[in-house]
Amino acid sequence: MEKIYRPQEVADQLKIKKATVYELIKRGELKSAKVGKQIRISQDQLNEYLTRTNQKKEAAGFNNVLPPVMDIPRFSADQASRQMDYLLHTNGLIINSQESRTVELLRSLLSQRDNSLPLLHSYMNDYNSLYSLYYEKTHMALTCFCFEQFEERISQISHFLPGKEAAVIHICTLKTGFYVKDGNPDHISSPRDLCRPEIKFLNREKGNGLRIYLDRILSEEKIDRSLIKGYGDESLSHMSSANGVASGLSDVSMGDLSHLAAYPHMDFIPLTEASMDLVILKSAMEQPAFTALLETIRSREFKDSLLHFNGYETIHTGDVSFTTP
């Protein structure tokens, strides 16, 4: 059955405001249908819009420009600081993360609880999310770091929070790897293949968990980054990474397996597993709002909802570990 989206869900995928989605529909750029009085957008209609947008860019001579369709606008350090200061003076819990779907799921379930506070999402990569938590500019960081051994994630998080004791609430494990064209015609199998001169790579931004993992592998295996065509080109989300390959602007990119649900004609080459974890300063854990949050994460409804995403595992969902200062 074809996936049908609400305008807010399309806005979340495209990383734009819901009002912009309505404006695209009004201008006829994004097709939609009405179900009763509600506007709905099908997967085919969304794919048609994305394809047409990329074709316009190519016709305009932007073949070497990364597709910004799914990306979040970059903020300067000053802008990000002002945004965080504003959020800290609102009546809600600030969560920093690039994982929009999980944040929206938590927000929806928390809104049904009497003892909860609104969840305010600040879109930041893993490094900057923990950096903000370290300086207590946010209440929590939802991170996603790759690992070889499950226990490694705690030491990796501790590294970014020197002198701080934090609670690490496990959300799920997921599969990460390379996005490639259908049938993997370029025979991509490992990071070394990125060095081949005919391969165009689309990297993740600095501070993203996948980028941190790739850079560590390149260093360990003594792979020269300068040989990777496109190493300096960055995407800011899983969807924009997948879109880069789907549109033909790159041969390979990196992301989470579950996001390929929107791109059935692409293949996935596994690299490693990643752990999605919610990091909170330990001193805040006893507050009622965080108690409600933990109860929500441990609920059957939350776990079952996560299992709708391909490759997500919830065996340890809700388990709490602690970093050492």
CSV table of C-alpha atoms in Angstrom, one decimal:
chain,number,residue,atom,x,y,z
A,1,MET,CA,0.0,0.0,0.0
A,2,GLU,CA,1.3,3.4,-1.0
A,3,LYS,CA,2.5,5.7,1.9
A,4,ILE,CA,0.2,8.7,2.5
A,5,TYR,CA,1.5,11.7,4.4
A,6,ARG,CA,0.0,14.6,6.3
A,7,PRO,CA,1.4,18.1,5.5
A,8,GLN,CA,3.3,18.1,8.8
A,9,GLU,CA,5.0,14.8,7.9
A,10,VAL,CA,6.1,16.2,4.5
A,11,ALA,CA,7.4,19.3,6.3
A,12,ASP,CA,9.4,17.1,8.6
A,13,GLN,CA,10.9,15.1,5.8
A,14,LEU,CA,11.8,18.1,3.7
A,15,LYS,CA,12.9,20.0,6.9
A,16,ILE,CA,10.7,23.0,6.1
A,17,LYS,CA,7.8,24.7,7.8
A,18,LYS,CA,4.3,23.3,7.4
A,19,ALA,CA,3.2,26.6,6.0
A,20,THR,CA,5.8,26.2,3.2
A,21,VAL,CA,4.2,22.8,2.3
A,22,TYR,CA,0.8,24.5,2.0
A,23,GLU,CA,2.4,27.2,-0.2
A,24,LEU,CA,3.9,24.6,-2.5
A,25,ILE,CA,0.5,23.0,-2.8
A,26,LYS,CA,-1.2,26.4,-3.5
A,27,ARG,CA,1.4,27.1,-6.2
A,28,GLY,CA,0.8,23.7,-7.8
A,29,GLU,CA,4.4,22.6,-7.3
A,30,LEU,CA,3.4,19.8,-4.9
A,31,LYS,CA,0.4,17.8,-5.8
A,32,SER,CA,-2.0,16.6,-3.1
A,33,ALA,CA,-5.5,15.2,-2.5
A,34,LYS,CA,-8.3,15.8,-0.1
A,35,VAL,CA,-9.6,13.1,2.2
A,36,GLY,CA,-12.8,14.7,3.6
A,37,LYS,CA,-11.5,18.1,4.7
A,38,GLN,CA,-7.9,16.9,5.2
A,39,ILE,CA,-5.0,17.4,2.8
A,40,ARG,CA,-2.9,14.3,2.1
A,41,ILE,CA,0.2,13.8,-0.1
A,42,SER,CA,1.1,10.4,-1.5
A,43,GLN,CA,4.6,9.0,-1.8
A,44,ASP,CA,4.3,9.3,-5.6
A,45,GLN,CA,3.3,12.9,-5.4
A,46,LEU,CA,6.3,13.7,-3.1
A,47,ASN,CA,8.7,11.8,-5.3
A,48,GLU,CA,7.4,13.7,-8.3
A,49,TYR,CA,8.1,17.0,-6.6
A,50,LEU,CA,11.6,15.9,-5.6
A,51,THR,CA,12.4,14.7,-9.1
A,52,ARG,CA,11.1,17.9,-10.7
A,53,THR,CA,13.1,20.0,-8.3
A,54,ASN,CA,16.3,18.2,-9.1
A,55,GLN,CA,15.7,18.4,-12.8
A,56,LYS,CA,15.2,22.2,-12.5
A,57,LYS,CA,18.6,22.5,-10.8
A,58,GLU,CA,20.3,20.4,-13.4
A,59,ALA,CA,18.8,22.5,-16.2
A,60,ALA,CA,20.0,25.6,-14.5
A,61,GLY,CA,23.6,24.3,-14.5
A,62,PHE,CA,23.8,23.3,-10.8
A,63,ASN,CA,24.9,19.7,-11.5
A,64,ASN,CA,27.8,20.0,-9.0
A,65,VAL,CA,25.7,21.5,-6.2
A,66,LEU,CA,24.4,19.3,-3.5
A,67,PRO,CA,20.6,19.0,-3.3
A,68,PRO,CA,19.4,21.1,-0.4
A,69,VAL,CA,15.8,19.7,-0.6
A,70,MET,CA,16.1,17.7,2.7
A,71,ASP,CA,18.7,19.8,4.5
A,72,ILE,CA,18.4,21.9,7.5
A,73,PRO,CA,19.7,25.5,7.1
A,74,ARG,CA,23.1,26.1,8.6
A,75,PHE,CA,23.2,28.5,11.6
A,76,SER,CA,26.1,30.5,12.7
A,77,ALA,CA,27.4,30.0,16.3
A,78,ASP,CA,25.8,33.3,17.3
A,79,GLN,CA,22.4,32.3,15.8
A,80,ALA,CA,22.5,28.9,17.4
A,81,SER,CA,23.3,30.5,20.8
A,82,ARG,CA,20.4,32.9,20.5
A,83,GLN,CA,18.1,30.1,19.5
A,84,MET,CA,19.1,28.1,22.6
A,85,ASP,CA,18.8,31.1,24.9
A,86,TYR,CA,15.2,31.6,23.6
A,87,LEU,CA,14.2,28.0,24.1
A,88,LEU,CA,15.7,27.9,27.6
A,89,HIS,CA,13.2,30.6,28.6
A,90,THR,CA,10.2,28.7,27.4
A,91,ASN,CA,8.1,26.3,29.4
A,92,GLY,CA,9.3,23.1,27.9
A,93,LEU,CA,12.1,20.5,27.6
A,94,ILE,CA,14.7,21.2,25.0
A,95,ILE,CA,15.9,18.2,23.1
A,96,ASN,CA,18.9,18.5,20.6
A,97,SER,CA,19.0,15.9,17.8
A,98,GLN,CA,19.0,15.2,14.1
A,99,GLU,CA,16.6,12.3,14.6
A,100,SER,CA,13.3,14.2,13.8
A,101,ARG,CA,11.1,11.1,13.6
A,102,THR,CA,11.9,9.9,17.1
A,103,VAL,CA,11.5,13.3,18.6
A,104,GLU,CA,8.1,13.7,17.0
A,105,LEU,CA,7.1,10.2,18.3
A,106,LEU,CA,8.2,11.2,21.8
A,107,ARG,CA,6.5,14.5,21.5
A,108,SER,CA,3.2,12.9,20.5
A,109,LEU,CA,3.2,10.3,23.3
A,110,LEU,CA,4.3,12.8,26.0
A,111,SER,CA,1.5,15.1,25.1
A,112,GLN,CA,-0.9,12.5,26.3
A,113,ARG,CA,0.6,12.5,29.8
A,114,ASP,CA,-0.5,14.8,32.6
A,115,ASN,CA,2.9,15.1,34.3
A,116,SER,CA,4.9,16.0,31.1
A,117,LEU,CA,6.2,19.2,29.6
A,118,PRO,CA,6.2,20.2,25.9
A,119,LEU,CA,9.2,18.9,23.9
A,120,LEU,CA,11.1,21.6,22.1
A,121,HIS,CA,13.3,20.3,19.2
A,122,SER,CA,16.6,22.0,18.4
A,123,TYR,CA,18.1,20.4,15.3
A,124,MET,CA,21.8,19.7,15.9
A,125,ASN,CA,24.2,17.0,15.1
A,126,ASP,CA,25.5,14.5,17.7
A,127,TYR,CA,28.7,16.5,18.6
A,128,ASN,CA,26.9,19.8,18.9
A,129,SER,CA,24.0,18.2,20.9
A,130,LEU,CA,26.4,16.9,23.5
A,131,TYR,CA,28.4,20.2,23.5
A,132,SER,CA,25.2,22.1,24.3
A,133,LEU,CA,24.4,19.6,27.1
A,134,TYR,CA,27.9,20.0,28.5
A,135,TYR,CA,27.3,23.8,28.7
A,136,GLU,CA,23.8,23.2,30.0
A,137,LYS,CA,22.3,25.0,27.1
A,138,THR,CA,19.8,22.1,26.5
A,139,HIS,CA,18.0,19.6,28.7
A,140,MET,CA,18.9,16.5,26.7
A,141,ALA,CA,20.7,15.2,23.7
A,142,LEU,CA,19.4,12.5,21.4
A,143,THR,CA,22.5,11.0,19.9
A,144,CYS,CA,23.3,8.2,17.4
A,145,PHE,CA,26.8,6.9,17.5
A,146,CYS,CA,28.2,3.9,15.6
A,147,PHE,CA,30.0,1.2,17.6
A,148,GLU,CA,31.7,-2.2,17.2
A,149,GLN,CA,30.8,-3.3,20.7
A,150,PHE,CA,27.5,-2.1,22.4
A,151,GLU,CA,29.3,-0.9,25.5
A,152,GLU,CA,31.5,1.4,23.4
A,153,ARG,CA,28.7,4.0,23.1
A,154,ILE,CA,28.9,5.0,26.8
A,155,SER,CA,32.7,5.7,26.6
A,156,GLN,CA,32.1,7.7,23.4
A,157,ILE,CA,29.4,9.8,25.1
A,158,SER,CA,31.6,10.3,28.2
A,159,HIS,CA,34.3,11.6,26.0
A,160,PHE,CA,32.1,14.6,25.1
A,161,LEU,CA,31.0,15.3,28.7
A,162,PRO,CA,34.2,15.6,30.7
A,163,GLY,CA,33.5,16.2,34.4
A,164,LYS,CA,29.8,15.6,33.9
A,165,GLU,CA,27.8,12.5,35.1
A,166,ALA,CA,25.0,11.8,32.7
A,167,ALA,CA,22.3,9.2,32.4
A,168,VAL,CA,22.2,7.5,29.0
A,169,ILE,CA,18.8,6.1,28.1
A,170,HIS,CA,18.9,3.6,25.3
A,171,ILE,CA,16.3,4.2,22.5
A,172,CYS,CA,17.2,1.6,19.9
A,173,THR,CA,19.9,0.1,17.7
A,174,LEU,CA,19.8,0.6,14.0
A,175,LYS,CA,21.7,-0.3,10.9
A,176,THR,CA,23.9,2.2,9.1
A,177,GLY,CA,25.8,1.9,5.9
A,178,PHE,CA,26.2,3.1,2.3
A,179,TYR,CA,23.4,4.2,0.1
A,180,VAL,CA,24.1,3.1,-3.5
A,181,LYS,CA,22.3,2.8,-6.8
A,182,ASP,CA,20.0,-0.2,-7.4
A,183,GLY,CA,22.0,-3.4,-7.9
A,184,ASN,CA,25.2,-1.7,-6.6
A,185,PRO,CA,26.6,-1.2,-10.2
A,186,ASP,CA,29.8,0.4,-8.8
A,187,HIS,CA,30.4,-2.6,-6.5
A,188,ILE,CA,30.9,-0.6,-3.4
A,189,SER,CA,31.7,-2.8,-0.4
A,190,SER,CA,34.0,-0.9,2.0
A,191,PRO,CA,35.4,2.6,2.7
A,192,ARG,CA,38.4,1.8,0.5
A,193,ASP,CA,36.1,1.8,-2.5
A,194,LEU,CA,35.5,5.5,-2.0
A,195,CYS,CA,39.0,6.2,-3.2
A,196,ARG,CA,38.3,4.9,-6.7
A,197,PRO,CA,38.6,7.9,-9.1
A,198,GLU,CA,35.3,7.2,-10.8
A,199,ILE,CA,33.3,7.2,-7.5
A,200,LYS,CA,31.6,10.4,-6.4
A,201,PHE,CA,30.9,10.4,-2.7
A,202,LEU,CA,28.5,12.5,-0.6
A,203,ASN,CA,29.8,12.8,3.0
A,204,ARG,CA,27.9,13.6,6.2
A,205,GLU,CA,28.5,16.9,8.1
A,206,LYS,CA,31.3,17.2,10.7
A,207,GLY,CA,29.9,16.2,14.1
A,208,ASN,CA,27.4,13.6,12.8
A,209,GLY,CA,27.9,10.2,14.3
A,210,LEU,CA,28.3,8.5,10.9
A,211,ARG,CA,31.0,11.1,9.9
A,212,ILE,CA,32.8,10.5,13.2
A,213,TYR,CA,32.8,6.7,12.5
A,214,LEU,CA,34.0,7.1,8.9
A,215,ASP,CA,36.8,9.4,9.9
A,216,ARG,CA,38.0,7.0,12.6
A,217,ILE,CA,38.0,4.1,10.0
A,218,LEU,CA,39.9,6.2,7.5
A,219,SER,CA,42.5,7.0,10.1
A,220,GLU,CA,42.8,3.4,11.4
A,221,GLU,CA,43.2,2.0,7.9
A,222,LYS,CA,45.4,4.9,6.8
A,223,ILE,CA,43.1,5.8,3.9
A,224,ASP,CA,44.0,9.2,2.3
A,225,ARG,CA,40.9,11.4,2.5
A,226,SER,CA,42.3,13.5,-0.4
A,227,LEU,CA,41.7,10.5,-2.7
A,228,ILE,CA,37.9,10.5,-2.0
A,229,LYS,CA,36.1,12.6,-4.6
A,230,GLY,CA,33.4,14.5,-2.8
A,231,TYR,CA,34.8,14.0,0.8
A,232,GLY,CA,34.3,17.7,1.4
A,233,ASP,CA,30.6,17.7,0.2
A,234,GLU,CA,28.3,17.3,3.1
A,235,SER,CA,24.6,16.4,3.6
A,236,LEU,CA,22.8,17.3,6.8
A,237,SER,CA,20.3,14.4,7.1
A,238,HIS,CA,19.7,10.7,6.1
A,239,MET,CA,17.1,11.8,3.6
A,240,SER,CA,19.3,14.3,1.8
A,241,SER,CA,22.1,11.7,1.7
A,242,ALA,CA,19.7,9.2,0.0
A,243,ASN,CA,18.4,12.0,-2.3
A,244,GLY,CA,21.9,12.7,-3.4
A,245,VAL,CA,22.3,9.2,-4.8
A,246,ALA,CA,18.7,8.9,-6.1
A,247,SER,CA,19.1,12.1,-8.1
A,248,GLY,CA,22.4,10.9,-9.6
A,249,LEU,CA,24.5,13.7,-8.1
A,250,SER,CA,26.6,11.1,-6.2
A,251,ASP,CA,27.3,7.4,-6.4
A,252,VAL,CA,27.4,6.7,-2.7
A,253,SER,CA,26.4,8.3,0.5
A,254,MET,CA,25.9,7.2,4.1
A,255,GLY,CA,22.8,6.9,6.3
A,256,ASP,CA,20.3,4.8,8.3
A,257,LEU,CA,18.7,1.8,6.5
A,258,SER,CA,15.2,2.8,7.5
A,259,HIS,CA,15.2,6.0,5.4
A,260,LEU,CA,15.5,3.9,2.2
A,261,ALA,CA,11.7,3.1,2.6
A,262,ALA,CA,11.2,6.3,0.5
A,263,TYR,CA,13.7,5.1,-2.1
A,264,PRO,CA,12.7,1.5,-3.0
A,265,HIS,CA,15.0,1.5,-6.1
A,266,MET,CA,18.2,2.0,-4.2
A,267,ASP,CA,20.4,-0.5,-2.3
A,268,PHE,CA,22.1,-0.5,1.1
A,269,ILE,CA,25.6,-1.8,1.9
A,270,PRO,CA,25.8,-2.4,5.7
A,271,LEU,CA,28.8,-0.8,7.6
A,272,THR,CA,28.0,-1.1,11.3
A,273,GLU,CA,25.3,-0.8,13.9
A,274,ALA,CA,24.5,2.5,15.7
A,275,SER,CA,23.0,3.2,19.0
A,276,MET,CA,20.4,5.9,19.5
A,277,ASP,CA,20.5,7.2,23.1
A,278,LEU,CA,18.9,10.0,25.0
A,279,VAL,CA,21.5,11.7,27.2
A,280,ILE,CA,20.4,13.7,30.3
A,281,LEU,CA,22.5,15.1,33.2
A,282,LYS,CA,22.1,12.7,36.1
A,283,SER,CA,21.2,15.5,38.5
A,284,ALA,CA,17.9,16.1,36.5
A,285,MET,CA,16.7,12.5,36.4
A,286,GLU,CA,14.5,12.7,39.5
A,287,GLN,CA,12.5,15.6,38.2
A,288,PRO,CA,8.8,14.7,37.3
A,289,ALA,CA,9.1,15.7,33.7
A,290,PHE,CA,12.1,13.3,33.1
A,291,THR,CA,10.2,10.5,35.0
A,292,ALA,CA,7.4,10.9,32.5
A,293,LEU,CA,9.9,10.8,29.7
A,294,LEU,CA,11.5,7.6,30.9
A,295,GLU,CA,8.0,6.0,31.4
A,296,THR,CA,7.1,6.9,27.8
A,297,ILE,CA,10.3,5.4,26.4
A,298,ARG,CA,9.7,2.2,28.3
A,299,SER,CA,6.0,2.0,27.1
A,300,ARG,CA,4.9,-0.7,24.8
A,301,GLU,CA,3.4,1.9,22.4
A,302,PHE,CA,6.8,3.7,22.0
A,303,LYS,CA,8.7,0.4,21.4
A,304,ASP,CA,6.1,-0.9,18.9
A,305,SER,CA,6.2,2.4,17.0
A,306,LEU,CA,10.0,2.2,16.6
A,307,LEU,CA,9.7,-1.3,15.1
A,308,HIS,CA,7.9,0.3,12.1
A,309,PHE,CA,11.3,1.6,11.0
A,310,ASN,CA,13.2,-1.0,9.1
A,311,GLY,CA,16.3,-2.2,10.9
A,312,TYR,CA,15.4,-0.8,14.3
A,313,GLU,CA,15.8,-3.1,17.3
A,314,THR,CA,14.3,-2.4,20.8
A,315,ILE,CA,15.7,-5.2,22.9
A,316,HIS,CA,17.4,-2.7,25.3
A,317,THR,CA,15.0,0.2,24.9
A,318,GLY,CA,14.6,2.0,28.2
A,319,ASP,CA,17.8,0.6,29.7
A,320,VAL,CA,19.7,3.3,31.7
A,321,SER,CA,23.5,3.5,32.0
A,322,PHE,CA,25.6,6.3,33.5
A,323,THR,CA,28.7,8.0,32.3
A,324,THR,CA,31.6,8.6,34.7
A,325,PRO,CA,32.9,12.2,35.2
